[in-house]
mmCIF file of C-alpha atoms and ligand atoms in Angstrom:
data_model
loop_
_atom_site.group_PDB
_atom_site.id
_atom_site.type_symbol
_atom_site.label_atom_id
_atom_site.label_comp_id
_atom_site.label_asym_id
_atom_site.label_seq_id
_atom_site.Cartn_x
_atom_site.Cartn_y
_atom_site.Cartn_z
ATOM 1 C CA MET A 1 0.000 0.000 0.000
ATOM 2 C CA SER A 2 1.304 3.498 -0.843
ATOM 3 C CA THR A 3 2.481 5.763 1.958
ATOM 4 C CA THR A 4 -0.337 8.190 1.231
ATOM 5 C CA LEU A 5 -3.003 5.510 1.503
ATOM 6 C CA LYS A 6 -1.401 4.140 4.667
ATOM 7 C CA SER A 7 -1.424 7.604 6.246
ATOM 8 C CA LEU A 8 -5.033 8.235 5.175
ATOM 9 C CA ARG A 9 -6.063 4.937 6.684
ATOM 10 C CA ALA A 10 -4.171 5.656 9.895
ATOM 11 C CA LEU A 11 -5.925 9.003 10.233
ATOM 12 C CA SER A 12 -9.380 7.665 9.414
ATOM 13 C CA ASP A 13 -9.867 6.771 13.078
ATOM 14 C CA PRO A 14 -10.971 9.573 15.476
ATOM 15 C CA THR A 15 -8.894 8.183 18.368
ATOM 16 C CA ARG A 16 -5.740 8.423 16.301
ATOM 17 C CA LEU A 17 -6.639 12.010 15.379
ATOM 18 C CA ARG A 18 -6.957 12.736 19.113
ATOM 19 C CA ILE A 19 -3.551 11.198 19.784
ATOM 20 C CA VAL A 20 -1.861 13.210 17.017
ATOM 21 C CA ALA A 21 -3.434 16.410 18.345
ATOM 22 C CA LEU A 22 -2.310 15.612 21.901
ATOM 23 C CA LEU A 23 1.269 15.110 20.760
ATOM 24 C CA GLU A 24 1.324 18.523 19.116
ATOM 25 C CA ARG A 25 2.349 20.231 22.356
ATOM 26 C CA ASP A 26 4.818 17.829 23.956
ATOM 27 C CA GLU A 27 5.957 14.240 23.975
ATOM 28 C CA LEU A 28 3.773 11.914 26.070
ATOM 29 C CA SER A 29 4.217 8.467 27.546
ATOM 30 C CA VAL A 30 1.699 5.690 26.970
ATOM 31 C CA ASN A 31 0.547 6.053 30.590
ATOM 32 C CA GLU A 32 0.010 9.780 30.183
ATOM 33 C CA LEU A 33 -1.947 9.266 26.946
ATOM 34 C CA GLN A 34 -4.006 6.654 28.744
ATOM 35 C CA GLU A 35 -4.765 9.042 31.589
ATOM 36 C CA ILE A 36 -5.715 11.859 29.204
ATOM 37 C CA THR A 37 -7.880 9.851 26.822
ATOM 38 C CA ARG A 38 -9.187 7.342 29.416
ATOM 39 C CA LEU A 39 -8.569 4.540 26.923
ATOM 40 C CA GLY A 40 -6.997 1.177 27.753
ATOM 41 C CA GLN A 41 -3.233 0.733 27.465
ATOM 42 C CA SER A 42 -3.365 -1.906 24.736
ATOM 43 C CA ARG A 43 -5.654 0.224 22.569
ATOM 44 C CA ILE A 44 -3.376 3.220 22.926
ATOM 45 C CA SER A 45 -0.337 1.099 22.087
ATOM 46 C CA THR A 46 -2.036 -0.327 18.980
ATOM 47 C CA HIS A 47 -2.967 3.163 17.763
ATOM 48 C CA LEU A 48 0.540 4.443 18.408
ATOM 49 C CA GLY A 49 2.004 1.481 16.531
ATOM 50 C CA LEU A 50 -0.089 2.311 13.467
ATOM 51 C CA LEU A 51 0.839 5.995 13.604
ATOM 52 C CA ALA A 52 4.510 5.101 13.960
ATOM 53 C CA ASP A 53 4.266 2.731 10.954
ATOM 54 C CA CYS A 54 3.302 5.732 8.802
ATOM 55 C CA ALA A 55 6.078 7.877 10.279
ATOM 56 C CA LEU A 56 3.492 10.235 11.748
ATOM 57 C CA VAL A 57 4.922 9.775 15.237
ATOM 58 C CA GLN A 58 8.286 8.720 16.645
ATOM 59 C CA SER A 59 9.264 7.238 20.003
ATOM 60 C CA ARG A 60 12.120 7.184 22.475
ATOM 61 C CA ARG A 61 12.761 4.908 25.416
ATOM 62 C CA ASP A 62 13.533 6.243 28.868
ATOM 63 C CA GLY A 63 14.098 3.287 31.191
ATOM 64 C CA LYS A 64 10.866 1.332 31.267
ATOM 65 C CA ARG A 65 8.825 4.137 29.706
ATOM 66 C CA THR A 66 8.349 4.941 26.038
ATOM 67 C CA PHE A 67 7.612 8.511 25.029
ATOM 68 C CA TYR A 68 5.910 9.438 21.759
ATOM 69 C CA LYS A 69 5.997 12.668 19.828
ATOM 70 C CA LEU A 70 5.133 13.905 16.341
ATOM 71 C CA ASN A 71 7.779 12.893 13.817
ATOM 72 C CA GLU A 72 10.305 15.735 13.763
ATOM 73 C CA HIS A 73 11.839 14.491 10.550
ATOM 74 C CA ALA A 74 8.600 13.878 8.667
ATOM 75 C CA GLU A 75 8.568 14.597 4.944
ATOM 76 C CA ALA A 76 6.488 17.501 3.616
ATOM 77 C CA ALA A 77 3.502 15.290 2.694
ATOM 78 C CA THR A 78 3.478 13.641 6.147
ATOM 79 C CA ARG A 79 3.687 17.051 7.822
ATOM 80 C CA GLU A 80 0.590 18.078 5.859
ATOM 81 C CA PHE A 81 -1.247 14.972 7.094
ATOM 82 C CA ILE A 82 -0.267 15.823 10.647
ATOM 83 C CA GLN A 83 -1.675 19.351 10.307
ATOM 84 C CA LEU A 84 -4.893 17.989 8.787
ATOM 85 C CA ALA A 85 -5.227 15.495 11.628
ATOM 86 C CA ILE A 86 -4.800 18.250 14.239
ATOM 87 C CA ARG A 87 -7.469 20.354 12.476
ATOM 88 C CA GLY A 88 -9.788 17.377 12.302
ATOM 89 C CA ALA A 89 -9.280 16.518 15.982
ATOM 90 C CA LYS A 90 -10.477 19.992 16.969
ATOM 91 C CA GLU A 91 -13.888 19.147 15.552
ATOM 92 C CA LEU A 92 -14.254 16.032 17.717
ATOM 93 C CA PRO A 93 -16.458 16.213 20.844
ATOM 94 C CA GLU A 94 -13.607 14.809 22.997
ATOM 95 C CA HIS A 95 -11.209 17.592 22.025
ATOM 96 C CA SER A 96 -11.844 20.105 24.799
ATOM 97 C CA GLY A 97 -11.771 17.375 27.499
ATOM 98 C CA ASP A 98 -8.497 16.055 26.051
ATOM 99 C CA GLN A 99 -6.914 19.496 26.201
ATOM 100 C CA ILE A 100 -7.960 20.016 29.842
ATOM 101 C CA ASN A 101 -6.529 16.621 30.817
ATOM 102 C CA LEU A 102 -3.355 17.293 28.830
ATOM 103 C CA LYS A 103 -2.808 20.562 30.674
ATOM 104 C CA ARG A 104 -3.249 18.803 34.029
ATOM 105 C CA VAL A 105 -0.777 16.029 33.124
ATOM 106 C CA LEU A 106 1.845 18.494 31.883
ATOM 107 C CA THR A 107 1.459 20.706 34.967
ATOM 108 C CA ARG A 108 1.906 17.699 37.250
ATOM 109 C CA ARG A 109 4.976 16.623 35.293
ATOM 110 C CA ARG A 110 6.532 20.079 35.740
ATOM 111 C CA GLU A 111 5.702 20.094 39.438
ATOM 112 C CA GLN A 112 7.232 16.643 39.910
ATOM 113 C CA ALA A 113 10.449 17.879 38.309
ATOM 114 C CA GLN A 114 10.484 20.780 40.782
ATOM 115 C CA VAL A 115 9.784 18.648 43.864
ATOM 116 C CA TYR A 116 13.409 17.499 44.154
ATOM 117 C CA PHE A 117 14.874 20.978 43.782
ATOM 118 C CA ASN A 118 12.343 22.434 46.210
ATOM 119 C CA GLN A 119 13.391 19.783 48.719
ATOM 120 C CA ILE A 120 17.089 20.585 48.462
ATOM 121 C CA ALA A 121 16.690 24.372 48.218
ATOM 122 C CA GLY A 122 19.078 25.999 50.679
ATOM 123 C CA ARG A 123 21.360 22.912 50.739
ATOM 124 C CA PHE A 124 22.099 22.833 47.036
ATOM 125 C CA ASP A 125 25.864 23.212 47.354
ATOM 126 C CA ARG A 126 26.084 20.427 49.964
ATOM 127 C CA VAL A 127 24.110 17.647 48.311
ATOM 128 C CA TYR A 128 25.338 15.378 45.567
ATOM 129 C CA GLY A 129 24.180 16.272 42.062
ATOM 130 C CA PRO A 130 25.081 14.029 39.124
ATOM 131 C CA GLY A 131 27.732 15.660 36.969
ATOM 132 C CA ARG A 132 28.265 18.633 39.267
ATOM 133 C CA SER A 133 31.865 18.726 40.416
ATOM 134 C CA TRP A 134 34.541 21.308 41.131
ATOM 135 C CA GLN A 135 36.612 19.625 38.426
ATOM 136 C CA ALA A 136 33.895 20.307 35.863
ATOM 137 C CA PHE A 137 33.452 23.870 37.135
ATOM 138 C CA GLY A 138 37.241 24.258 36.812
ATOM 139 C CA HIS A 139 37.093 23.306 33.125
ATOM 140 C CA LEU A 140 34.210 25.715 32.619
ATOM 141 C CA LEU A 141 36.141 28.579 34.224
ATOM 142 C CA LEU A 142 39.205 27.755 32.133
ATOM 143 C CA ARG A 143 37.248 28.617 28.999
ATOM 144 C CA ILE A 144 37.151 32.242 30.089
ATOM 145 C CA LEU A 145 40.906 32.369 30.676
ATOM 146 C CA PRO A 146 42.920 34.162 27.976
ATOM 147 C CA SER A 147 45.950 32.425 26.456
ATOM 148 C CA LEU A 148 48.576 33.235 29.109
ATOM 149 C CA VAL A 149 52.117 32.226 29.995
ATOM 150 C CA VAL A 150 51.829 30.803 33.499
ATOM 151 C CA ALA A 151 54.356 29.896 36.175
ATOM 152 C CA ASP A 152 53.036 27.336 38.657
ATOM 153 C CA LEU A 153 55.489 27.467 41.569
ATOM 154 C CA GLY A 154 55.608 24.456 43.911
ATOM 155 C CA ALA A 155 53.535 22.727 41.250
ATOM 156 C CA GLY A 156 53.703 19.188 42.637
ATOM 157 C CA GLU A 157 52.924 16.631 39.956
ATOM 158 C CA GLY A 158 51.053 19.294 38.028
ATOM 159 C CA LEU A 159 47.413 18.790 38.921
ATOM 160 C CA LEU A 160 46.700 22.466 38.311
ATOM 161 C CA SER A 161 49.425 22.924 35.670
ATOM 162 C CA GLU A 162 47.904 20.209 33.506
ATOM 163 C CA LEU A 163 44.474 21.794 33.710
ATOM 164 C CA LEU A 164 45.898 25.217 32.825
ATOM 165 C CA ALA A 165 48.010 23.832 29.975
ATOM 166 C CA ARG A 166 44.839 22.744 28.198
ATOM 167 C CA ARG A 167 44.000 26.406 27.737
ATOM 168 C CA CYS A 168 47.105 28.534 28.290
ATOM 169 C CA LYS A 169 49.872 29.376 25.832
ATOM 170 C CA LYS A 170 52.553 27.890 28.074
ATOM 171 C CA VAL A 171 52.789 26.611 31.629
ATOM 172 C CA ILE A 172 56.108 26.362 33.477
ATOM 173 C CA ALA A 173 55.753 24.076 36.493
ATOM 174 C CA VAL A 174 58.495 24.530 39.073
ATOM 175 C CA ASP A 175 59.112 22.149 41.951
ATOM 176 C CA ASN A 176 62.219 21.437 44.019
ATOM 177 C CA SER A 177 61.617 17.719 44.311
ATOM 178 C CA GLU A 178 63.562 15.810 41.651
ATOM 179 C CA LYS A 179 61.201 12.845 41.880
ATOM 180 C CA ILE A 180 58.061 14.941 41.560
ATOM 181 C CA VAL A 181 59.472 16.829 38.565
ATOM 182 C CA ALA A 182 60.398 13.538 36.830
ATOM 183 C CA PHE A 183 56.936 12.145 37.501
ATOM 184 C CA GLY A 184 55.179 15.351 36.378
ATOM 185 C CA LYS A 185 57.257 15.495 33.183
ATOM 186 C CA ALA A 186 56.417 11.900 32.268
ATOM 187 C CA LYS A 187 52.722 12.452 32.977
ATOM 188 C CA ALA A 188 52.564 15.636 30.881
ATOM 189 C CA LYS A 189 54.244 13.732 28.018
ATOM 190 C CA ARG A 190 51.784 10.862 28.341
ATOM 191 C CA ASN A 191 48.927 13.353 28.204
ATOM 192 C CA GLY A 192 50.386 15.054 25.120
ATOM 193 C CA LEU A 193 50.749 18.450 26.834
ATOM 194 C CA LYS A 194 53.625 19.937 24.828
ATOM 195 C CA ASN A 195 53.136 23.424 26.283
ATOM 196 C CA LEU A 196 53.686 22.210 29.863
ATOM 197 C CA GLU A 197 57.327 22.359 30.907
ATOM 198 C CA PHE A 198 58.560 21.066 34.258
ATOM 199 C CA ARG A 199 61.658 22.675 35.745
ATOM 200 C CA GLN A 200 63.387 21.693 38.959
ATOM 201 C CA GLY A 201 64.048 24.687 41.155
ATOM 202 C CA ASP A 202 63.208 26.636 44.249
ATOM 203 C CA LEU A 203 60.137 28.839 44.398
ATOM 204 C CA GLN A 204 62.183 31.503 46.178
ATOM 205 C CA ASN A 205 64.462 31.742 43.151
ATOM 206 C CA PRO A 206 62.536 30.115 40.278
ATOM 207 C CA PRO A 207 64.477 29.168 37.111
ATOM 208 C CA ILE A 208 62.372 31.561 35.005
ATOM 209 C CA ASP A 209 63.481 34.790 33.269
ATOM 210 C CA ALA A 210 62.527 38.132 34.778
ATOM 211 C CA ASN A 211 59.499 39.878 33.225
ATOM 212 C CA SER A 212 58.499 36.795 31.242
ATOM 213 C CA VAL A 213 55.192 35.409 32.559
ATOM 214 C CA ASP A 214 51.610 36.730 32.739
ATOM 215 C CA LEU A 215 50.516 34.798 35.797
ATOM 216 C CA VAL A 216 52.233 33.250 38.820
ATOM 217 C CA ILE A 217 50.382 30.666 40.851
ATOM 218 C CA LEU A 218 51.447 29.474 44.287
ATOM 219 C CA SER A 219 48.923 26.814 45.224
ATOM 220 C CA GLN A 220 49.473 25.325 48.682
ATOM 221 C CA ALA A 221 53.190 25.860 48.144
ATOM 222 C CA LEU A 222 54.006 29.009 50.099
ATOM 223 C CA HIS A 223 53.692 27.329 53.500
ATOM 224 C CA HIS A 224 56.573 25.054 52.425
ATOM 225 C CA ALA A 225 58.925 27.938 51.617
ATOM 226 C CA GLU A 226 61.675 28.827 54.032
ATOM 227 C CA ASN A 227 61.081 32.495 53.296
ATOM 228 C CA PRO A 228 57.546 33.121 51.997
ATOM 229 C CA ALA A 229 58.136 36.874 51.566
ATOM 230 C CA ALA A 230 61.134 36.112 49.314
ATOM 231 C CA ALA A 231 59.014 33.710 47.240
ATOM 232 C CA ILE A 232 56.403 36.436 46.668
ATOM 233 C CA ALA A 233 59.142 38.932 45.738
ATOM 234 C CA ALA A 234 60.569 36.388 43.255
ATOM 235 C CA ALA A 235 57.108 35.992 41.733
ATOM 236 C CA HIS A 236 57.020 39.765 41.217
ATOM 237 C CA THR A 237 60.383 39.621 39.420
ATOM 238 C CA ILE A 238 59.365 36.968 36.873
ATOM 239 C CA LEU A 239 56.022 38.634 36.096
ATOM 240 C CA LYS A 240 55.569 40.951 33.135
ATOM 241 C CA SER A 241 54.159 44.370 33.878
ATOM 242 C CA GLY A 242 50.389 43.956 34.199
ATOM 243 C CA GLY A 243 50.850 40.336 35.275
ATOM 244 C CA GLN A 244 49.090 38.783 38.238
ATOM 245 C CA ILE A 245 49.980 36.687 41.254
ATOM 246 C CA LEU A 246 47.461 34.194 42.673
ATOM 247 C CA ILE A 247 48.206 32.540 45.989
ATOM 248 C CA LEU A 248 46.129 29.746 47.458
ATOM 249 C CA ASP A 249 47.270 28.814 50.931
ATOM 250 C CA LEU A 250 46.057 27.878 54.376
ATOM 251 C CA LEU A 251 44.769 30.398 56.830
ATOM 252 C CA LYS A 252 46.814 30.219 60.053
ATOM 253 C CA HIS A 253 45.735 27.119 61.997
ATOM 254 C CA ASN A 254 46.631 25.309 65.209
ATOM 255 C CA PHE A 255 46.901 21.812 63.782
ATOM 256 C CA GLU A 256 50.426 21.012 64.921
ATOM 257 C CA ARG A 257 50.616 17.628 63.200
ATOM 258 C CA ALA A 258 50.529 19.320 59.760
ATOM 259 C CA HIS A 259 54.318 19.475 59.971
ATOM 260 C CA GLU A 260 54.765 15.739 60.494
ATOM 261 C CA LEU A 261 51.806 14.647 58.295
ATOM 262 C CA TYR A 262 52.195 16.970 55.292
ATOM 263 C CA GLY A 263 55.742 18.308 55.624
ATOM 264 C CA ASP A 264 54.413 21.835 56.187
ATOM 265 C CA ARG A 265 56.962 24.401 57.305
ATOM 266 C CA TRP A 266 54.421 27.067 58.331
ATOM 267 C CA PRO A 267 51.026 26.534 59.999
ATOM 268 C CA GLY A 268 49.311 28.626 57.323
ATOM 269 C CA PHE A 269 49.386 32.415 57.441
ATOM 270 C CA PRO A 270 47.297 35.211 58.907
ATOM 271 C CA GLU A 271 45.730 37.325 56.144
ATOM 272 C CA SER A 272 47.663 40.335 57.454
ATOM 273 C CA ASP A 273 51.070 38.649 56.858
ATOM 274 C CA LEU A 274 50.154 37.680 53.314
ATOM 275 C CA HIS A 275 48.884 41.177 52.632
ATOM 276 C CA ARG A 276 52.112 42.759 53.907
ATOM 277 C CA TRP A 277 54.379 40.459 51.864
ATOM 278 C CA VAL A 278 52.359 40.996 48.681
ATOM 279 C CA GLU A 279 52.359 44.761 49.217
ATOM 280 C CA ASN A 280 56.080 44.895 50.068
ATOM 281 C CA ALA A 281 56.885 42.953 46.897
ATOM 282 C CA GLY A 282 55.365 45.845 44.919
ATOM 283 C CA PHE A 283 51.974 44.411 43.947
ATOM 284 C CA LYS A 284 48.915 46.664 43.575
ATOM 285 C CA LYS A 285 45.175 45.945 43.527
ATOM 286 C CA ILE A 286 45.629 43.411 46.317
ATOM 287 C CA GLU A 287 42.700 41.248 47.299
ATOM 288 C CA ILE A 288 42.750 38.639 50.066
ATOM 289 C CA SER A 289 39.894 36.536 51.357
ATOM 290 C CA VAL A 290 39.063 33.138 52.797
ATOM 291 C CA VAL A 291 37.455 31.144 49.990
ATOM 292 C CA ALA A 292 36.904 27.705 51.532
ATOM 293 C CA ARG A 293 36.480 26.031 54.907
ATOM 294 C CA GLU A 294 36.754 22.261 55.271
ATOM 295 C CA GLU A 295 33.833 20.495 56.930
ATOM 296 C CA GLN A 296 35.998 17.934 58.733
ATOM 297 C CA PRO A 297 38.185 18.860 61.725
ATOM 298 C CA PRO A 298 40.649 20.580 61.935
ATOM 299 C CA HIS A 299 38.580 22.726 59.546
ATOM 300 C CA PHE A 300 41.452 24.030 57.432
ATOM 301 C CA GLN A 301 40.537 27.274 55.710
ATOM 302 C CA THR A 302 41.901 28.329 52.331
ATOM 303 C CA ILE A 303 42.933 31.894 51.583
ATOM 304 C CA LEU A 304 43.103 33.306 48.087
ATOM 305 C CA ALA A 305 45.372 36.300 47.643
ATOM 306 C CA SER A 306 45.935 38.195 44.421
ATOM 307 C CA GLY A 307 47.793 41.259 43.220
ATOM 308 C CA GLU A 308 48.902 42.961 40.018
ATOM 309 C CA LYS A 309 52.375 44.084 38.949
ATOM 310 C CA HIS A 310 52.526 47.636 37.595
HETATM 311 C C1 LIG B 401 51.228 20.657 48.830
HETATM 312 S S1 LIG B 401 52.106 20.502 47.328
HETATM 313 C C2 LIG B 401 51.157 21.533 46.266
HETATM 314 C C3 LIG B 401 51.163 21.059 44.850
HETATM 315 C C4 LIG B 401 50.322 21.880 43.884
HETATM 316 N N1 LIG B 401 50.701 23.229 43.832
HETATM 317 C C5 LIG B 401 48.848 21.753 44.195
HETATM 318 O O1 LIG B 401 48.214 22.731 44.610
HETATM 319 O O2 LIG B 401 48.289 20.645 44.009
HETATM 320 C C6 LIG B 401 53.577 21.418 47.644
HETATM 321 C C7 LIG B 401 54.648 21.217 46.592
HETATM 322 O O3 LIG B 401 55.653 22.209 46.770
HETATM 323 C C8 LIG B 401 56.922 21.629 46.563
HETATM 324 N N2 LIG B 401 57.906 22.464 47.305
HETATM 325 C C9 LIG B 401 58.104 22.524 48.626
HETATM 326 N N3 LIG B 401 59.049 23.430 48.903
HETATM 327 C C10 LIG B 401 59.455 23.964 47.734
HETATM 328 C C11 LIG B 401 60.408 24.936 47.375
HETATM 329 N N4 LIG B 401 61.148 25.563 48.291
HETATM 330 N N5 LIG B 401 60.561 25.209 46.062
HETATM 331 C C12 LIG B 401 59.825 24.584 45.124
HETATM 332 N N6 LIG B 401 58.909 23.649 45.408
HETATM 333 C C13 LIG B 401 58.717 23.340 46.706
HETATM 334 C C14 LIG B 401 56.780 20.221 47.069
HETATM 335 O O4 LIG B 401 57.743 19.360 46.464
HETATM 336 C C15 LIG B 401 55.354 19.885 46.660
HETATM 337 O O5 LIG B 401 55.327 19.273 45.400
#
């Protein structure tokens, strides 16, 4: 039988006209169609099967449910049939009841989607949400970073350096541990990051030319330096004019075991010390604030300090 005849036959039944008209607004599951039309499930499924055979509707599976909608990719002739069917359905006595029921079902669906978010409102940042992670947010924020030359001082194995290298022009990762530098180098090579260069050296006298980088990062590294003020002054030296320093470190704490557990030389820093060192090094537009507090004892707090070289 020709496609035209098949479509005409499919649309010769008032129930199928009702179904086509109901799918005009949104996709619907078999259960929802059943609730709206008050027809049995097997009848609905048979009608949907016939409509799908003529490419008037299409379906998608979502777990155990199947959703139907008007065929988005229908050819011109089929689209005309769909429009005719919708016009025809409007003349049926069931039409206004169908539309009222459809509205109710769609409203309930929207409300159900909101129930979860209403429940977690006010705790949003503390509950698990699939796909929401600081790592993903980090990648998002990277997209707004211009193509910079970055020095990551006390870089470790390059957790941050690797992330930055995916966006920046060049990243120079400096660490004084021979083993860590070797490991970081090998990892960067494995990951194909040709613009990430590891150099062994001290963050108080980094092996980087003066006035050569746009951004210096000291992430949880300063509290390992013998002379933190000297490290900040060295950062100023290697920065180009207009360049920026970003320091992430611990706010002064009383957790004495940090020395033995993490090899920390300093128990974090008071904001006032950081501010003074950054200012004395010659930075302007200084901003310092606590940006994170750990939930578990000893509740380490992270400070973010920044300044610009002029
Ligand atoms: C806590 S890790 C931080 C790693 C990385 N910046 C991060 O945020 O994941 C501190 C790193 O600083 C390095 N480090 C300690 N003292 C240093 C110094 N004087 N000069 C250069 N690197 C140093 C250590 O080898 C270690 O890899």
